[in-house]
C-alpha positions as a printed NumPy array, in Angstrom:
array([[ -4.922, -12.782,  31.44 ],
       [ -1.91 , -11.691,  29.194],
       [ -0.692, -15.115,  29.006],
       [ -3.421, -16.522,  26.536],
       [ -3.601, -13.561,  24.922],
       [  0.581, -12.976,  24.241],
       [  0.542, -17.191,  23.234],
       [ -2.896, -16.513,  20.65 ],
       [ -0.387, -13.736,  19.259],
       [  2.42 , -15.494,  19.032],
       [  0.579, -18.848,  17.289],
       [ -0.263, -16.303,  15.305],
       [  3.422, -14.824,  14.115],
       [  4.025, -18.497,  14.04 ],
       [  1.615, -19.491,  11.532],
       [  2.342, -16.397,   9.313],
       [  6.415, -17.224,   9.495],
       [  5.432, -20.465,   8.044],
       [  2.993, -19.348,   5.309],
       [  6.056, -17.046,   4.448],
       [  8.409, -20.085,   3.888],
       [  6.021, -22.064,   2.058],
       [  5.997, -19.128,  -0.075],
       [  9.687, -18.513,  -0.37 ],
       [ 10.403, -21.943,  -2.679],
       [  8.849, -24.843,  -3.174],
       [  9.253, -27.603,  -5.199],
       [  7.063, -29.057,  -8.119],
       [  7.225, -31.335, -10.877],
       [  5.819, -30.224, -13.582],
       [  4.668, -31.843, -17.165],
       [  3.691, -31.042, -19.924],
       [  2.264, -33.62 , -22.835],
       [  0.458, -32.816, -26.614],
       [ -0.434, -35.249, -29.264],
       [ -0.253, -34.583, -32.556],
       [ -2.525, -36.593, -35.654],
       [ -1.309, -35.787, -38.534],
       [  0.103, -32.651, -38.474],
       [ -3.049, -31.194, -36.279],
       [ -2.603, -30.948, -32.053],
       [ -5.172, -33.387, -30.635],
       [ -4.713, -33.227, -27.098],
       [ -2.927, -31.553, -24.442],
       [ -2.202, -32.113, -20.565],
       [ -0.359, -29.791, -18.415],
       [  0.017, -30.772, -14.592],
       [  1.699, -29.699, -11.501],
       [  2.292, -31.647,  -8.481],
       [  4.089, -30.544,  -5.213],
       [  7.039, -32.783,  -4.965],
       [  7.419, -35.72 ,  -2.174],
       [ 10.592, -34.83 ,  -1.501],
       [ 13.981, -32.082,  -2.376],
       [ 15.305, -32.847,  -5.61 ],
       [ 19.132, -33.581,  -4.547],
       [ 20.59 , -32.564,  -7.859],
       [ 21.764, -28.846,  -8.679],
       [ 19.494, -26.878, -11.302],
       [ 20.091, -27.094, -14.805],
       [ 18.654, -23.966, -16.118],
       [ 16.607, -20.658, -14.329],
       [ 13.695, -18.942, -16.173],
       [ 12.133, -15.896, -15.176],
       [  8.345, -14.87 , -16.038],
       [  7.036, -11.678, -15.179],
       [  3.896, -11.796, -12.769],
       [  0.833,  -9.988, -11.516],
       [  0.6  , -10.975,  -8.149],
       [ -3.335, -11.483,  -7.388],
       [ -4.48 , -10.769,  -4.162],
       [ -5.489, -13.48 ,  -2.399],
       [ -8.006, -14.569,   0.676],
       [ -5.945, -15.635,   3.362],
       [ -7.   , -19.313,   2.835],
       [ -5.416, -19.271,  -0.474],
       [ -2.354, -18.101,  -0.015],
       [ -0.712, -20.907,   0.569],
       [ -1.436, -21.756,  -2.898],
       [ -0.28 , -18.628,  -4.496],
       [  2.626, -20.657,  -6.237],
       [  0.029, -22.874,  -7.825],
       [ -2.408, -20.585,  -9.035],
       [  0.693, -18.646, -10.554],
       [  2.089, -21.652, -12.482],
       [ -1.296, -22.704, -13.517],
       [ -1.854, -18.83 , -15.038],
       [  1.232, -18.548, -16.786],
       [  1.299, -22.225, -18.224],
       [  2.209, -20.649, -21.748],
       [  5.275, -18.986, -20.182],
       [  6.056, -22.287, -17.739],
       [  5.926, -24.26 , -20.818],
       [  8.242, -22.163, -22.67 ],
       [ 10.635, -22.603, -20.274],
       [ 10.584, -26.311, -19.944],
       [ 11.266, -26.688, -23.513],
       [ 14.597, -25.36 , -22.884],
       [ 14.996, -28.687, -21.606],
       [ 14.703, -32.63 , -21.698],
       [ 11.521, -33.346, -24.623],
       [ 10.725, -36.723, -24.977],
       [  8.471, -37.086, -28.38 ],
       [  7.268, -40.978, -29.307],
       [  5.893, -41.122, -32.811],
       [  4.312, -43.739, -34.786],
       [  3.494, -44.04 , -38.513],
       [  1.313, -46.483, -40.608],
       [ -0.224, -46.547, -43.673],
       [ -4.048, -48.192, -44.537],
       [ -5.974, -47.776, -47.942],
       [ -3.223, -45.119, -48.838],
       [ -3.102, -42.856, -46.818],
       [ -0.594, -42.008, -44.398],
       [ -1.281, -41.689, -40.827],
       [  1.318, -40.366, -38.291],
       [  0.859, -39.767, -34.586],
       [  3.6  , -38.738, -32.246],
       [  3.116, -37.647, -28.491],
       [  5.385, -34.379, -27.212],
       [  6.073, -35.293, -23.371],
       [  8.295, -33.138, -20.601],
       [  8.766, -33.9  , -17.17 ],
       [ 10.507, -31.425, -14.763],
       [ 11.329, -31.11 , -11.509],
       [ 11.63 , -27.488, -10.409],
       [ 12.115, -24.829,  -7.589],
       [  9.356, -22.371,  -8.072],
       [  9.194, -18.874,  -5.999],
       [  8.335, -15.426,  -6.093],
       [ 10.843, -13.004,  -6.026],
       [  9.122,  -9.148,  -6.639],
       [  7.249,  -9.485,  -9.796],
       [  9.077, -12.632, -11.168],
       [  8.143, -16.15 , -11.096],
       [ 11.755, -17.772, -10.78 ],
       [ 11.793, -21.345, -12.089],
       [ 15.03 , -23.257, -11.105],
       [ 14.852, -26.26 , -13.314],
       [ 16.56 , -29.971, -12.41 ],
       [ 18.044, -32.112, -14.42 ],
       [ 16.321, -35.486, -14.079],
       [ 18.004, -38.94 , -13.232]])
């Protein structure tokens, strides 16, 4: 009878040992887009995906936010990294303008009057985990 019970337990240690790495690091890419129409933001997109696979290359820059750690249902924790990028997307942003920003912009003129788009885009891969209160961001350079 102790045998199922010690190998529930222990599928159980297992499990949480493995939550608790997902948690550790993981890696993202993140982006970030806005347009602008003359002078006035139009749209914006921010996104995060879990990344395929390791980014081989060694991180460019680290940022450092400063979380509040919600507490979670067990189901969700796995996610925690998520929900914390998606709440501090002001901050995350921030960051990723330390590095690459792409911007396109077009001009043309019709009945005259001058009409100017241009689109803000940036594209990061990054090592996201929790350390204590901080959300580190290890940022890549891209290829």
């Amino acid at each position: 009878m102790r045998a199922p019970a010690l190998k529930k337990k222990s599928s159980k240690v297992f499990l949480l040992v493995c939550l608790m790495g997902l948690l550790r690091a993981q890696d993202f890419v993140i982006s970030y887009a806005m347009q602008v129409h003359n002078g006035i933001a139009q749209r914006q997109a921010f996104g995060i995906a879990r990344a395929l696979r390791d980014h081989t290359s060694k991180a460019s820059y680290t940022c450092e936010i400063p979380v509040n750690e919600p507490k979670l249902p067990p189901k969700q924790e796995p996610f925690l990294l998520d929900i914390l990028l998606k709440s501090y997307q002001d901050e995350v942003v921030d960051c990723l303008y330390q590095g690459e920003v792409r911007i396109e912009s077009s001009g043309f003129n019709t009945h005259s009057q001058n009409q100017n788009r241009a689109t803000l885009r940036m594209v990061a891969p990054a090592n996201v985990r929790l350390e204590g209160g901080l959300l580190v961001l290890e940022i890549y350079t891209r290829r």
